[in-house]
XYZ file of C-alpha atoms in Angstrom:
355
model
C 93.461 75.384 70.135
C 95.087 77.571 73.028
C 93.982 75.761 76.477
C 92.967 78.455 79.667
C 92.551 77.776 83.172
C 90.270 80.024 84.918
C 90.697 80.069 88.385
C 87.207 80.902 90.512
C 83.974 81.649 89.130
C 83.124 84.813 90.507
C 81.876 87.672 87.772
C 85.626 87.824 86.807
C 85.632 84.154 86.164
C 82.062 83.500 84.772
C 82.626 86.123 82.502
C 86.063 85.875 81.226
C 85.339 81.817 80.684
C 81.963 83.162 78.328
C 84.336 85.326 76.198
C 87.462 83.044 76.026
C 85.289 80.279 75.063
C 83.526 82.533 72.598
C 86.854 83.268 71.344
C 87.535 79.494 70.292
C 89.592 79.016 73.415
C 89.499 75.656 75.265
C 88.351 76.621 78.560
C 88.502 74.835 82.015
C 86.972 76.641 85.161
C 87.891 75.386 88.594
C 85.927 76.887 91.497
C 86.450 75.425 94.956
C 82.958 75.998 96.340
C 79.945 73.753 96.273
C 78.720 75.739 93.730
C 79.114 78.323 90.630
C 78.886 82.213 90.868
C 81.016 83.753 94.062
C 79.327 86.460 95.339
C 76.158 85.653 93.405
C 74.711 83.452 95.880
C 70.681 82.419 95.221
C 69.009 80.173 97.650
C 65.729 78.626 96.441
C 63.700 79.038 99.862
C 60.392 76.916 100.049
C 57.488 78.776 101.697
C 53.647 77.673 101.787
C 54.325 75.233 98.977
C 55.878 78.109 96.927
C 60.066 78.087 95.614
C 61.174 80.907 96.030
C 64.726 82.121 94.603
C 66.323 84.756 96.920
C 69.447 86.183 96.526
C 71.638 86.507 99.452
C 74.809 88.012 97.372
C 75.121 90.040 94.932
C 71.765 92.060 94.382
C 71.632 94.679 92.559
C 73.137 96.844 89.016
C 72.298 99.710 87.646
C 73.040 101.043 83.404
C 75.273 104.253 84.285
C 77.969 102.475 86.174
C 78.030 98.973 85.452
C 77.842 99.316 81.692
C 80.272 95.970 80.691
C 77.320 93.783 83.274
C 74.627 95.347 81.469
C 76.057 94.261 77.987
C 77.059 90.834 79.312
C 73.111 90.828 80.531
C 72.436 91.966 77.351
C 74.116 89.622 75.439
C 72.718 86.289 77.478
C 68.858 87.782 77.536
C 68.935 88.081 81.050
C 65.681 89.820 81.854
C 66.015 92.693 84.900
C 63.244 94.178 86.866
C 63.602 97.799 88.851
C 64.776 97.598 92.259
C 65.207 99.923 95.040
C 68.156 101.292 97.060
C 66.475 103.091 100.012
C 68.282 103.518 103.170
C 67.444 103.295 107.175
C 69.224 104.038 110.027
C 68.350 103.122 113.538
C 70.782 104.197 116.452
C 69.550 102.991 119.528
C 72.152 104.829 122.135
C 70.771 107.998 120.854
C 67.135 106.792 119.715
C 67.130 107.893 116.002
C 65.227 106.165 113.918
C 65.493 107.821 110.043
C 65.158 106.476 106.245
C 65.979 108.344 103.212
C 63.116 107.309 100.669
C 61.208 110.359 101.138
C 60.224 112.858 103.918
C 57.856 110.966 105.827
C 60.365 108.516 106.664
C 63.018 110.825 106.999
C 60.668 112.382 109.754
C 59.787 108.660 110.893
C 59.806 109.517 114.318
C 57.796 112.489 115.007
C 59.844 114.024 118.044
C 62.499 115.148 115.283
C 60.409 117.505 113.624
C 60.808 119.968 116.511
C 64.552 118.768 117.027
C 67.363 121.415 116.281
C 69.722 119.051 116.152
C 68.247 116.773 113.822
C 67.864 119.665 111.757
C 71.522 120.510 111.956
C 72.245 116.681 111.178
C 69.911 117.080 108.105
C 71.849 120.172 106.544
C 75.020 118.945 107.171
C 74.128 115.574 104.647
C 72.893 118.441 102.423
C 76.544 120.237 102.496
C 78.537 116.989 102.748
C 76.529 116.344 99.210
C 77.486 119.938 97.648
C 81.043 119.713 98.345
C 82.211 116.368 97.565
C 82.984 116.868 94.391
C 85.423 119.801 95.710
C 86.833 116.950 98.519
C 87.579 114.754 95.455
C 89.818 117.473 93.649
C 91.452 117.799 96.936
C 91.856 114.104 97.967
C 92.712 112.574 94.721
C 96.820 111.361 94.938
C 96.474 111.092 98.738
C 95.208 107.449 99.310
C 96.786 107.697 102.887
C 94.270 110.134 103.862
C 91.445 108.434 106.020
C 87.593 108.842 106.368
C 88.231 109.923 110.048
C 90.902 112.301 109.018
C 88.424 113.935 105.995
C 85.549 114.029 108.793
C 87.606 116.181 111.613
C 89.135 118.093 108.892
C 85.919 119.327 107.481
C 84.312 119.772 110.824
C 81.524 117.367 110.448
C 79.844 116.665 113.530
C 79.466 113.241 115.783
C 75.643 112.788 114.619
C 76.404 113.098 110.450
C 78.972 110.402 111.043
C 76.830 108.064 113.357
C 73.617 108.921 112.003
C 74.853 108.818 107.761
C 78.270 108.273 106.755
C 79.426 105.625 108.684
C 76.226 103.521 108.214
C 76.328 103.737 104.442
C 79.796 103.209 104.646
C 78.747 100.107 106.398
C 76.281 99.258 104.451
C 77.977 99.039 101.264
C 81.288 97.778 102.892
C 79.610 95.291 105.233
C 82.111 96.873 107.733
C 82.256 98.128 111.618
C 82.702 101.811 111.696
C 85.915 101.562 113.642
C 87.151 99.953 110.490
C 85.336 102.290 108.608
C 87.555 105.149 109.239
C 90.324 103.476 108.694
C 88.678 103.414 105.447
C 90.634 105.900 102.380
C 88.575 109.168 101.851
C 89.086 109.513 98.561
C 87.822 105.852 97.208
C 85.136 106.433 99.551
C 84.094 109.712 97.979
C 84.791 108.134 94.294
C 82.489 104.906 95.038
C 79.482 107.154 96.100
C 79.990 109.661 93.192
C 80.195 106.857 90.550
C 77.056 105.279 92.279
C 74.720 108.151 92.564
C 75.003 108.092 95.774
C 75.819 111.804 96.905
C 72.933 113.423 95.093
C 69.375 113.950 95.492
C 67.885 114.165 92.510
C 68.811 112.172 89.016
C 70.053 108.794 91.026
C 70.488 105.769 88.775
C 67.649 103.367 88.113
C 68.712 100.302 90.367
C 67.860 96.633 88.472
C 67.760 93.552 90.056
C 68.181 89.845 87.591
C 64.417 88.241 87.326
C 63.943 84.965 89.022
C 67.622 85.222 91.023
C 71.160 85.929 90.283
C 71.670 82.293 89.083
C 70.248 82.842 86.355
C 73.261 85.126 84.444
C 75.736 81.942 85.670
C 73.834 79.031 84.782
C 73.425 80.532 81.377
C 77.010 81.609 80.724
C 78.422 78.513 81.877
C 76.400 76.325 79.943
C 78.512 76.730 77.323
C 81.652 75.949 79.399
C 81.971 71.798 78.912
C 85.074 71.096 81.760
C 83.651 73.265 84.909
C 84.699 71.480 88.277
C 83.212 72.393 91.541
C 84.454 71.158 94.734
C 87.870 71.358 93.237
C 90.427 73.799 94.719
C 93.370 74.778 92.774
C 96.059 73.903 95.019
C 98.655 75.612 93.071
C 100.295 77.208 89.613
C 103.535 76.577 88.719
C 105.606 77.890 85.295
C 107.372 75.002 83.703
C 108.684 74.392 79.926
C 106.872 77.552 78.364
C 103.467 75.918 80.190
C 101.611 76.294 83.317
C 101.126 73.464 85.311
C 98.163 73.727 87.688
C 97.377 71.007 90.785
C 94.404 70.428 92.305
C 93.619 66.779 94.245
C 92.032 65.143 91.579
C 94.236 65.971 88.802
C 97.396 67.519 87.549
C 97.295 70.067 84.313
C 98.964 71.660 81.306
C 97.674 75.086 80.237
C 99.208 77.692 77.533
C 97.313 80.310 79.777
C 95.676 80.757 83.163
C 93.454 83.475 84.729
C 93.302 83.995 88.252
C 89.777 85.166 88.972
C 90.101 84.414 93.365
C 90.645 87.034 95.760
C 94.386 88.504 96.160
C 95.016 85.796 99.583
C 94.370 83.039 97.606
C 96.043 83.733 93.908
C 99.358 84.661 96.545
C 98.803 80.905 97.655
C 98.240 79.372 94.309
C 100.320 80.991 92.077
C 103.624 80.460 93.310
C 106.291 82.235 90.243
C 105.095 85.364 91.139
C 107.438 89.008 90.527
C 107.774 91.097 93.945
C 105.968 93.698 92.438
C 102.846 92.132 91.414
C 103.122 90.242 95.180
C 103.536 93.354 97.237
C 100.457 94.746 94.678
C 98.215 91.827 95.964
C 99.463 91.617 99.620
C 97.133 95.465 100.030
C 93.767 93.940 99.515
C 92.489 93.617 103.227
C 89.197 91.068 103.724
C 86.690 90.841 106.017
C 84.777 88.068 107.353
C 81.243 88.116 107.162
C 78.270 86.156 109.047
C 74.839 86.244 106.700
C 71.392 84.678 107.872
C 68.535 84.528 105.857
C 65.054 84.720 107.761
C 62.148 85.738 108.003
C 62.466 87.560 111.999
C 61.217 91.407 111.205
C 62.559 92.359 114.600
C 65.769 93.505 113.162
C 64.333 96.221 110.899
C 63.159 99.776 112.483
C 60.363 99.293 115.109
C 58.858 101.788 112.826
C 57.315 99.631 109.765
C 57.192 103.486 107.926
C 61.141 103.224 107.962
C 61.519 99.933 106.678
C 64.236 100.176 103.147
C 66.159 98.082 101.384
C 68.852 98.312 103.348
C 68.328 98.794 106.927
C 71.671 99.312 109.407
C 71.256 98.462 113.079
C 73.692 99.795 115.940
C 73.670 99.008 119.936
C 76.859 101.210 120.506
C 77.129 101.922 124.359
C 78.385 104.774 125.949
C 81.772 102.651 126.158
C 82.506 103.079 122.524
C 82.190 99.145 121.759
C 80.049 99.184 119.191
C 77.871 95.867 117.795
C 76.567 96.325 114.008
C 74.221 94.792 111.757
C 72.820 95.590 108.249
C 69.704 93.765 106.638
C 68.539 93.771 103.173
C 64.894 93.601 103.050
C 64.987 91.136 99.968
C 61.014 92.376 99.371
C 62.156 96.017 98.018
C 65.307 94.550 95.990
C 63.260 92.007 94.617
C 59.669 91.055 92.943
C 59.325 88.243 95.141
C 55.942 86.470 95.555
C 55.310 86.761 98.988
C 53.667 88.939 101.215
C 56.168 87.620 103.853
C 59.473 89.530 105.044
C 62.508 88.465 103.748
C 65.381 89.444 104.863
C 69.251 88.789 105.037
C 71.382 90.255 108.055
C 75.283 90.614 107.766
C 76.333 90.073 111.082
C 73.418 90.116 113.515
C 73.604 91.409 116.494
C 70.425 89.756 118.784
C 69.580 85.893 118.300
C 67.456 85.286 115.095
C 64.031 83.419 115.650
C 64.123 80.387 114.248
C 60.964 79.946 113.847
């Protein structure tokens, strides 16, 4: 029997140990956090004498463009529920206060239905839709081509790119929009296309995983008999037609081994590595992230009628220095329980309550 090593047990990881060990392989999974899954992160939160699992990660699939997920789901009777992927943005420099789910909350405040100019903002995400598809054609080859670059190019105005693009952009990135348009135009453009997300009408049905996230890991991997947590791979080396891997606890043989960890750290680990397939990994940039999970509603739109899923916050001063923050409104992702709000900011930009 062939003996793997699968480094980090992210999606990549969970998954590939499932198949290999399917496949008769002997499988060993080493993940260096306290526990299983990467991004899929659930927290069981106790509230009023009720456990609660929330997901704080990864949230949300949907059938049309995560087809292998929904087989693997398939395959391990993971029971889904319909979620939603609505969308607010509140800009407090230039007091807008908008949410896509459906015209009342597009008009949340009601000064804008006699405002030209959010008019002028609201056609121009109308044409920005419509001619994607043509910016695609054009874009496609050029990966040196920025989102600020597209945006002057194309004559899009200050307000579509403070009021829409950057905050989805930021939103999905978990990014400040001064890195945002750094950001490539075309895998921009190709991200929203694939997700549904430049259209108005025939979106994908959004699912989120019943009962948390968790569940999808802690029934692949209980098949998976050596698992190790708390156990970073300290490093890969070829020698005699094997791979030896070290971590502190113990020292390895394997005929193969996948690395399933971000770029940084398989350049760290893996240390016979081509130039090629080094410069290759060296191009994946990574952000740090801060997430809280509360239950302090005064980071979502003052206006309840604009509450979504996804709700970006920005204090940008005249200055330029801008301070961001997106939170997920776990209630519409999720068929939680509770009548309570709960929510999970990326970066917040005012002091949580703590209470």
């Amino acid at each position: 029997m062939k003996k793997v090593a699968v480094i980090g047990s992210g999606i990549s990881g969970t998954s590939a140990a499932y198949y290999l060990n399917k496949l008769g392989y002997d499988v060993y999974l080493f993940e260096s956090a306290s526990y299983f899954g990467g991004h899929t992160n659930t927290i069981d939160v106790d509230f009023e004498g009720q456990r609660v699992p929330v997901d704080t990660g990864f949230l949300v699939h949907n059938d049309r463009t995560y087809p292998n997920l929904t087989d693997f789901f398939n395959e391990l009777k993971i029971e889904t529920h319909l979620s939603e992927m609505s969308f607010s943005v509140v800009r407090r420099i230039d007091n807008i206060i908008w949410a896509g789910t459906n015209i009342l909350t597009v008009f949340a405040q009601a000064k804008n239905l006699f405002s030209i100019r959010f008019y002028r903002f609201l056609k121009e995400v109308l044409r920005f839709n419509k001619e994607s598809k043509k910016y695609l054609l054009e874009y496609e080859g050029k990966p040196e081509l920025t989102l600020d670059e597209m945006l002057i190019k194309k004559k899009y105005s200050e307000d579509f790119k403070n009021w829409y693009l950057l905050p989805m952009g930021g939103c999905i990135w978990s990014s400040p929009t001064n890195e945002m348009l750094k950001f490539p135009a075309y895998t921009f453009l190709i991200f929203c296309l694939n997700h549904g997300l430049l259209q108005i009408f025939r979106r994908p049905k959004w699912k989120t995983v019943l009962n948390g996230c968790k569940t999808y890991i802690e029934n692949a991997l209980s098949r998976i008999d050596n698992k190790f947590l708390n156990e970073p791979v300290l490093e890969v080396i070829s020698e005699d037609n094997k791979l030896k891997l070290i971590t502190e606890k113990r020292i390895e043989f394997f005929d193969y081994c996948l690395m399933c960890s971000h770029p940084p750290q398989t350049l760290e680990i893996f240390k016979n590595i081509d130039f090629l397939t080094k410069d290759l990994l060296s191009k994946f940039k990574y952000q740090k992230n801060k997430a809280v999970l509360h239950f302090d509603e005064s980071v979502l739109p003052r206006k309840k009628i604009a509450w979504a899923a996804w709700n970006y916050l920005s204090t940008e001063s005249k200055c330029g220095n801008d301070s961001v923050s997106v939170s997920y409104l776990i209630n519409k992702l999720q068929p939680l329980p509770l009548e309570k709000s709960v929510i999970v900011t990326l970066n917040p930009v005012s002091k949580i309550d703590k209470n």
